[in-house]
Every structure is written in structure tokens, then in C-alpha cells.
PDB file of C-alpha atoms in Angstrom:
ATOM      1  CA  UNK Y  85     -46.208  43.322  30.069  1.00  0.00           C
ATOM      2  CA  UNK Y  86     -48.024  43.777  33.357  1.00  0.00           C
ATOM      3  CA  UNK Y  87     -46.869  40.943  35.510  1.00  0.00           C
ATOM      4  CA  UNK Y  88     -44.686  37.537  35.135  1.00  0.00           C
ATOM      5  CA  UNK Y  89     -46.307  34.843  37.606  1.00  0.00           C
ATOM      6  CA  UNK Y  90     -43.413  32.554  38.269  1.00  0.00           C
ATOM      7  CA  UNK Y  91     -42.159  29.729  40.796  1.00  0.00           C
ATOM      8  CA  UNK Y  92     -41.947  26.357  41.353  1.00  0.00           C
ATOM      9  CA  UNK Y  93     -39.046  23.917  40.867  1.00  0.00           C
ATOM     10  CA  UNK Y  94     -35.383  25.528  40.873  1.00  0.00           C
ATOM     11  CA  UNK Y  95     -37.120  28.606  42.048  1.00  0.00           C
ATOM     12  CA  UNK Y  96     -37.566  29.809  45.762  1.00  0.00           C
ATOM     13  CA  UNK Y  97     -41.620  30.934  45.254  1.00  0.00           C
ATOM     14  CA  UNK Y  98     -44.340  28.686  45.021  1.00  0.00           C
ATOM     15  CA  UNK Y  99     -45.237  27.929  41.707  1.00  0.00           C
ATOM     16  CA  UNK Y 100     -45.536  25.858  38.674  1.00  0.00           C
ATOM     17  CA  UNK Y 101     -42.586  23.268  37.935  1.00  0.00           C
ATOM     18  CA  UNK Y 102     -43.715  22.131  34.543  1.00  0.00           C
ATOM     19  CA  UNK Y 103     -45.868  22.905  31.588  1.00  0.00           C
ATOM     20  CA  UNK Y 104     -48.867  25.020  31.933  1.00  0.00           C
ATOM     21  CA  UNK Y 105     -51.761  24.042  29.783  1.00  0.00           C
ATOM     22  CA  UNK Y 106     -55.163  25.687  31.202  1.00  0.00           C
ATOM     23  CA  UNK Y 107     -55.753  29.337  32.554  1.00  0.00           C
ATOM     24  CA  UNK Y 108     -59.038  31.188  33.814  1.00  0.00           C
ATOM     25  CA  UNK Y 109     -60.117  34.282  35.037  1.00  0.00           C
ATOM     26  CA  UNK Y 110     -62.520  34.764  37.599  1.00  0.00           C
ATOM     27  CA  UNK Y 111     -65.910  36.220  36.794  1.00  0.00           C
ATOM     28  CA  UNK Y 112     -65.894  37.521  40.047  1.00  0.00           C
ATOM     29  CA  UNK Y 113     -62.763  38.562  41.395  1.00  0.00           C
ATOM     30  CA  UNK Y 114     -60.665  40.682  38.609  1.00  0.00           C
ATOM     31  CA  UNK Y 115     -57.964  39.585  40.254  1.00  0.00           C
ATOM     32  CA  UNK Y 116     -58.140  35.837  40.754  1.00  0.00           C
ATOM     33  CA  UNK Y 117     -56.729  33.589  38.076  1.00  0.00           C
ATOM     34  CA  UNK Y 118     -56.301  30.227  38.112  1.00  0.00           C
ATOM     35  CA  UNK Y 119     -53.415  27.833  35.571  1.00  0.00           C
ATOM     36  CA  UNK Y 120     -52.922  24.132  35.962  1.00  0.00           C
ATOM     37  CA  UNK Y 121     -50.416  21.673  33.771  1.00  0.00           C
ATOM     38  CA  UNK Y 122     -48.352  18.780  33.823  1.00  0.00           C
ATOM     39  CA  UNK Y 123     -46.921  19.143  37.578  1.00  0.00           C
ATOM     40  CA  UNK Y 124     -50.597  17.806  39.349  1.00  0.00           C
ATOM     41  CA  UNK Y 125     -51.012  21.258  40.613  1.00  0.00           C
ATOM     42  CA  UNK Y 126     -53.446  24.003  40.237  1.00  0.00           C
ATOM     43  CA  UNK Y 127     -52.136  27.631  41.147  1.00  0.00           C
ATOM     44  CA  UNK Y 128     -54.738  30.363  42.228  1.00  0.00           C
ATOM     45  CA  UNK Y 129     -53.099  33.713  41.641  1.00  0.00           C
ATOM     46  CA  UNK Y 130     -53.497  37.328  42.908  1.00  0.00           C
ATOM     47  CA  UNK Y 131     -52.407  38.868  39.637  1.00  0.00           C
ATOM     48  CA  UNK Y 132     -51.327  41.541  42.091  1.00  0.00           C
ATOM     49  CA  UNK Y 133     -48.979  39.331  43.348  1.00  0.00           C
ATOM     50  CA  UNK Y 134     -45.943  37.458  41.124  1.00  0.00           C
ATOM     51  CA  UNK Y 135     -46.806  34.260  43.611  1.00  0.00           C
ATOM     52  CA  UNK Y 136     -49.903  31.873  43.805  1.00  0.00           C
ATOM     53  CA  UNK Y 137     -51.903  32.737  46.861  1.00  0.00           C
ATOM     54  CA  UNK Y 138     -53.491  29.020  46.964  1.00  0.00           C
ATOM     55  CA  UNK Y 139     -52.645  25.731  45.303  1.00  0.00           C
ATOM     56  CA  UNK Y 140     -54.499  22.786  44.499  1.00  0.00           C
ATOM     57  CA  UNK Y 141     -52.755  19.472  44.563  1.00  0.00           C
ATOM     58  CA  UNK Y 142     -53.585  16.353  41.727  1.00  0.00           C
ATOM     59  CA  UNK Y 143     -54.817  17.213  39.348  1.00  0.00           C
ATOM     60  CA  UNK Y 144     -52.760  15.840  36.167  1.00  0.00           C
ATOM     61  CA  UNK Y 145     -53.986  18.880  33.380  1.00  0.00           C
ATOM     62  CA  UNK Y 146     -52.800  18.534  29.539  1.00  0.00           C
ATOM     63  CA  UNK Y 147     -55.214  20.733  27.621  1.00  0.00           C
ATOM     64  CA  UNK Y 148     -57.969  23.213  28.553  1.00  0.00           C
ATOM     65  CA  UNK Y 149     -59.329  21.342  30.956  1.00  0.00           C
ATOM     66  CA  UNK Y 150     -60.132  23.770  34.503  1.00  0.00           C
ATOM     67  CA  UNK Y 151     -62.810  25.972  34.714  1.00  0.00           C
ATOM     68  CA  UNK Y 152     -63.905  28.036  37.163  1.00  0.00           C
ATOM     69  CA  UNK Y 153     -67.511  28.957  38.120  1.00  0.00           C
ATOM     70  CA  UNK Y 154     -68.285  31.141  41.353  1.00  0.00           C
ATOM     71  CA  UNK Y 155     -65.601  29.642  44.386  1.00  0.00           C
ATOM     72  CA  UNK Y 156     -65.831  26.601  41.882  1.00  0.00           C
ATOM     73  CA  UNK Y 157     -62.877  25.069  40.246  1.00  0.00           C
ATOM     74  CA  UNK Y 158     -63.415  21.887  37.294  1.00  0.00           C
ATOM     75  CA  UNK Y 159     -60.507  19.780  36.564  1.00  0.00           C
ATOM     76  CA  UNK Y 160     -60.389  17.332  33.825  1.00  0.00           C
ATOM     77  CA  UNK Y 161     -57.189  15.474  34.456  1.00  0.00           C
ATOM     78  CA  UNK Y 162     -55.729  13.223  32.119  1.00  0.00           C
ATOM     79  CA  UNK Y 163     -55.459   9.981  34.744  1.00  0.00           C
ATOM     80  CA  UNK Y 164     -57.317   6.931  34.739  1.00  0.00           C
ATOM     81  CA  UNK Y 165     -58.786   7.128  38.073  1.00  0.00           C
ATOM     82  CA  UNK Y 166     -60.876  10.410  39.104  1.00  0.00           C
ATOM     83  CA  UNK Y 167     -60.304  12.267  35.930  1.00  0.00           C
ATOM     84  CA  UNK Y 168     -63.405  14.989  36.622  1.00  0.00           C
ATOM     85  CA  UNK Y 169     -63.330  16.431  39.713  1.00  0.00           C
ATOM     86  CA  UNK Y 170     -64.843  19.660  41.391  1.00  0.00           C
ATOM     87  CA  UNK Y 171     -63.068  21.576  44.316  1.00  0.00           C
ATOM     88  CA  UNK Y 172     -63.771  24.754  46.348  1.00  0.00           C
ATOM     89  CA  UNK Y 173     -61.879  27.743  45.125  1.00  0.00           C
ATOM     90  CA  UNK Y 174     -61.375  28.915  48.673  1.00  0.00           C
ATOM     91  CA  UNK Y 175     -60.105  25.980  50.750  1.00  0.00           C
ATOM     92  CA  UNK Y 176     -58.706  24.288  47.600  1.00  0.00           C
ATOM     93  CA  UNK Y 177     -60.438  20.931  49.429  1.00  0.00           C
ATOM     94  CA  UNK Y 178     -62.320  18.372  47.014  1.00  0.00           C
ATOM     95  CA  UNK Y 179     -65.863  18.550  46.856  1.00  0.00           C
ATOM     96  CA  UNK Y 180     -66.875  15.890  44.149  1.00  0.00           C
ATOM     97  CA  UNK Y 181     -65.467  12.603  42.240  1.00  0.00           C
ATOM     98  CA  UNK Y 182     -68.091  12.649  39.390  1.00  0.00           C
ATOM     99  CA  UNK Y 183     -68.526   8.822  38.615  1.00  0.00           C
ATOM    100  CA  UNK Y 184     -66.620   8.066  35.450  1.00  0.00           C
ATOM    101  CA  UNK Y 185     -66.704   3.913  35.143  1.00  0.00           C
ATOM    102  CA  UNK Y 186     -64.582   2.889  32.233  1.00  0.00           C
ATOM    103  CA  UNK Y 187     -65.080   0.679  30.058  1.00  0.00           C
ATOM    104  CA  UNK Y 188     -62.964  -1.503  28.274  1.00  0.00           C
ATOM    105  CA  UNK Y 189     -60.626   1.349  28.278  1.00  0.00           C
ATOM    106  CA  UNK Y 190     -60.211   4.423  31.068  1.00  0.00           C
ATOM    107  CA  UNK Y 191     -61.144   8.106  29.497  1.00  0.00           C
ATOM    108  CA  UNK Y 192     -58.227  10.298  29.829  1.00  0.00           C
ATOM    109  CA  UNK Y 193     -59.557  13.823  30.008  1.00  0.00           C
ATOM    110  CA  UNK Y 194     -58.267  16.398  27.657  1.00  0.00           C
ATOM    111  CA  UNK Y 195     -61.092  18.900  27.963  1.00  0.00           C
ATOM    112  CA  UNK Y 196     -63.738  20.265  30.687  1.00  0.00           C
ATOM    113  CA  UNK Y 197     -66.105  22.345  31.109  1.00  0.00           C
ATOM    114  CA  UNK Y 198     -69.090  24.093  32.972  1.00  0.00           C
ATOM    115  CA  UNK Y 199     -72.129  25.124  31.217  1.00  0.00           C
ATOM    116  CA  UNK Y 200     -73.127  28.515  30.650  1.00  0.00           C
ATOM    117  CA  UNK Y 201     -76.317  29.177  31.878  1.00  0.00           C
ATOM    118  CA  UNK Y 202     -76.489  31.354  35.101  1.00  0.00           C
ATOM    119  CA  UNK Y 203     -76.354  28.669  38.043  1.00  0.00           C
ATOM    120  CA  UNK Y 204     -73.575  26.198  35.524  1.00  0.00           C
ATOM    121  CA  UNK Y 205     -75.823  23.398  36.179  1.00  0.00           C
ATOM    122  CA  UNK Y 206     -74.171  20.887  34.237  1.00  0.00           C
ATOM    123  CA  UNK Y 207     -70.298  20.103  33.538  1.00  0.00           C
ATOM    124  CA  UNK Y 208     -68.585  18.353  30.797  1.00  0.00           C
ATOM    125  CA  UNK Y 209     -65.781  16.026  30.283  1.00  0.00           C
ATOM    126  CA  UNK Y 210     -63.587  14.392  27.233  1.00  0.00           C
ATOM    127  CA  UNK Y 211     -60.538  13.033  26.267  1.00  0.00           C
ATOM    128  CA  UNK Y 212     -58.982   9.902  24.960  1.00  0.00           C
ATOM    129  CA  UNK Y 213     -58.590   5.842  25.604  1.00  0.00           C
ATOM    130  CA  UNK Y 214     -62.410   5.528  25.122  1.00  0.00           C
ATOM    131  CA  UNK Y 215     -62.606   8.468  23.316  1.00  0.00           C
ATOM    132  CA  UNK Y 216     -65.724   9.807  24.905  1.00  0.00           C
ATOM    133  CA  UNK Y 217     -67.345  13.393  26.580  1.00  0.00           C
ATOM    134  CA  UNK Y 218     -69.442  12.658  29.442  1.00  0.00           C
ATOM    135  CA  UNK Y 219     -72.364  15.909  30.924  1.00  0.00           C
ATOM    136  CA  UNK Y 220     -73.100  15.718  34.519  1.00  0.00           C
ATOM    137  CA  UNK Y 221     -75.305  17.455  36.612  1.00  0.00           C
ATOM    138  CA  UNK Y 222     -72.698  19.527  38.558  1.00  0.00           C
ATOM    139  CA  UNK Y 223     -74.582  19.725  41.978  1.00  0.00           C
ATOM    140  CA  UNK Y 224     -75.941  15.525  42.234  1.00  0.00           C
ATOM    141  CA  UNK Y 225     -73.308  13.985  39.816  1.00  0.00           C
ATOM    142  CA  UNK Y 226     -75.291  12.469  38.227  1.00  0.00           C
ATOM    143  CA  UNK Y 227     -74.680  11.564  34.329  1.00  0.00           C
ATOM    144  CA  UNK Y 228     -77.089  13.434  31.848  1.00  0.00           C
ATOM    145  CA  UNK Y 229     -75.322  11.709  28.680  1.00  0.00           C
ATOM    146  CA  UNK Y 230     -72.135  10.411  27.319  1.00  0.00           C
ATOM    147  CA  UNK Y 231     -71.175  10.677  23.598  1.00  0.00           C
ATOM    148  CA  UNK Y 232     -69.094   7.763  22.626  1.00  0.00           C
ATOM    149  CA  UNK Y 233     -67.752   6.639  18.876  1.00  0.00           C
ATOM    150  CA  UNK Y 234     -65.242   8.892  18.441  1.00  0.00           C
ATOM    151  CA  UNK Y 235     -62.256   7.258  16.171  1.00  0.00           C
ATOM    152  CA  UNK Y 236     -59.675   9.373  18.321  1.00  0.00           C
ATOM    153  CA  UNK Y 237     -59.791  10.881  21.639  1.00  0.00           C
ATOM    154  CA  UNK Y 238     -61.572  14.744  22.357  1.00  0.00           C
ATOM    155  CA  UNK Y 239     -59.707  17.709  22.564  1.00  0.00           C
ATOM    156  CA  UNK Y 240     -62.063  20.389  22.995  1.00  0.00           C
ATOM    157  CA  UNK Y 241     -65.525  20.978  24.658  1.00  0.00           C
ATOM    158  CA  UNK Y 242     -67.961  23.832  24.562  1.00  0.00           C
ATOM    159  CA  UNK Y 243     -71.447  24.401  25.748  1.00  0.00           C
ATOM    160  CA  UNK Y 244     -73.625  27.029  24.032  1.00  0.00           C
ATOM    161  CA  UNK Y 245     -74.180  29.964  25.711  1.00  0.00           C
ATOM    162  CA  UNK Y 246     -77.529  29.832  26.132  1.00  0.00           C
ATOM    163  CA  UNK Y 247     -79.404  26.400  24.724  1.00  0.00           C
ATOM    164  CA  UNK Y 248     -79.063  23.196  25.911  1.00  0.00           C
ATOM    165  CA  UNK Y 249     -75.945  22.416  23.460  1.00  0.00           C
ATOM    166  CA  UNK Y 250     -72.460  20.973  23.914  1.00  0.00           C
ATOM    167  CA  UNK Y 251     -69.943  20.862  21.163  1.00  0.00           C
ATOM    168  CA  UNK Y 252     -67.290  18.568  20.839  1.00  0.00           C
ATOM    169  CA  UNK Y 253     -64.139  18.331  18.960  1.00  0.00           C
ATOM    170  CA  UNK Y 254     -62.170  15.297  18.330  1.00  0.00           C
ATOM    171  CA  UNK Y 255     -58.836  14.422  16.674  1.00  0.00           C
ATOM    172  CA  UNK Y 256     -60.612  12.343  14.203  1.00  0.00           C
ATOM    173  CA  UNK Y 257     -61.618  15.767  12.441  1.00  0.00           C
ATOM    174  CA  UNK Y 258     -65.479  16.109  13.743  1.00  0.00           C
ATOM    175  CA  UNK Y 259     -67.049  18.465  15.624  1.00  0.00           C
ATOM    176  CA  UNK Y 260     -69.961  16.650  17.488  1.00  0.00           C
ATOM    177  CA  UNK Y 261     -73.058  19.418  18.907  1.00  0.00           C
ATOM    178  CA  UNK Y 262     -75.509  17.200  20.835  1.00  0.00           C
ATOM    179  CA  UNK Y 263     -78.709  18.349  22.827  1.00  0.00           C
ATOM    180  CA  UNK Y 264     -78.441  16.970  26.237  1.00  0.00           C
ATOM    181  CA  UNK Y 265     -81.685  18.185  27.117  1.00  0.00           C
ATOM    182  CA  UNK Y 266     -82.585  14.771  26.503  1.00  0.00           C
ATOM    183  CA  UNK Y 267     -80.672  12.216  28.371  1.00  0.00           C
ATOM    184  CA  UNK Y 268     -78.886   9.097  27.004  1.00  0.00           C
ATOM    185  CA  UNK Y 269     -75.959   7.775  25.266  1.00  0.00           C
ATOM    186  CA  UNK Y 270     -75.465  10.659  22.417  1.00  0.00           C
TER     187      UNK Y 270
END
């Protein structure tokens, strides 16, 4: 054991006060890692350091659902209102409420992604409620597809590492790939 990174409530370092669900490296900084969970924060670490050198505050995270892409963060929060988001790594300020209108029901998000081709032009979204993933062009926002029909809400997304491919795993039993190189309603 290297390092514990600890803090938050009862404790007198910043920190996380609650269940920790999500973690990620950077590509680009050894030694920048980010964690989020159930106490609407998301710590960014020096792993050199046993205290979070940066927080960001809202996001509500209950499964693997940041990602981090350049001085990019993704959160998929599991909220009604503004559940993707994308923030700057180095201000922790929000850069982008991608558009999710509910339908009957709001989409909880369990999951989140960016894609995996070099410039992570797209992101991804899921979760419960509607039971639906959503792909969005990261930089406009706009929506490239949403795959709906699910019996129970997704849990895990994935794109392929190097087609246009997302994966998606729901507690109904199914794994789901779609090709959103063709937009619509997957």
C-alpha cells in the first residue's frame, strides 16, 4: 500500500464524506486521479498528496459514471435534472448541460462515458427510470442516438476502442452494441 486518500466528514482534510463509486486516472498526468460518490462531490487528487487538490461540487455519482478525457471531466449523476454534465478539470467550473428531456419518466444515470477515439468526440450516458443510454457529440451537444426499451435501467457503458460501437449493459440481462455511426433512436 502506497497511499490512503482520506477526508471529508468527521475528518479535518478535505475529502469524501460518503461512498465512493467511480475512480480515473489521468492519461496525462500520472499523478492526477479523480473519485466521485454519493456525497455530490468529485475529488481531484495528487496521489502524491493524502488530500484532494481540487473538488467538484454536484454531481450525485452511484456507479462508474466520471470519466476523464484531457482537462475533461464526464459525470453521469443519478438526478433527474442535469444528469450528464461536462466540466473543466482545471477550474472544476461547468462547461456543458447536455440536453437530456425526459420523457414520461427522468433517466437516472448509472453509467458514462467518453469515446475512445483520439479527440473523444462523442460521450455516453445510461441509467434507470426510462431505462435508456443516450451518445452526444461531446463538443455541440448535440444527440447522435438514444437506445430506449430496456426492461430495467443500464448499468454499464462502453465504446469500442476503435469503431463506431457502444455497448450497453442493463439489469434486464442484455448487453446492447449499437453503431451510432448512423443516427437515430437505436
Amino acid at each position: 500500500l502506497q497511499t490512503t486518500l482520506t477526508g471529508g466528514y468527521g475528518r479535518t482534510k478535505a475529502g469524501h464524506s460518503n461512498r465512493v463509486f467511480s475512480l480515473k486516472f489521468s492519461s496525462e498526468d500520472e499523478n492526477t486521479l479523480i473519485s466521485a460518490g454519493w456525497d455530490n462531490t468529485i475529488q481531484v487528487w495528487d496521489i502524491r498528496t493524502d488530500v484532494p487538490v481540487r473538488s467538484i461540487f454536484g454531481p450525485h455519482i452511484t456507479g462508474d459514471s466520471v470519466d476523464l478525457f484531457g482537462n475533461y471531466v464526464l459525470s453521469a449523476s443519478w438526478r433527474p435534472e442535469k444528469p450528464l454534465q461536462l466540466w473543466d478539470l482545471r477550474t472544476c467550473g461547468l462547461l456543458k448541460d447536455y440536453n437530456w428531456v425526459n420523457h414520461a419518466e427522468p433517466c437516472m444515470l448509472y453509467a458514462g462515458q467518453f469515446s475512445k477515439d483520439p479527440m473523444a468526440r462523442h460521450v455516453v450516458g445510461g441509467g434507470s427510470g426510462s431505462n435508456e443510454a443516450r451518445i452526444y457529440e461531446r463538443e455541440s451537444g448535440s444527440l447522435v442516438g438514444s437506445m430506449r426499451g430496456m426492461r430495467q435501467g443500464v448499468y454499464s457503458v462502453d465504446f469500442h476502442p476503435t469503431a463506431s460501437q457502444v455497448a450497453v449493459a442493463s439489469g434486464d440481462g442484455t448487453v446492447r452494441t449499437f453503431d451510432y455511426s448512423r443516427p437515430s433512436t437505436l
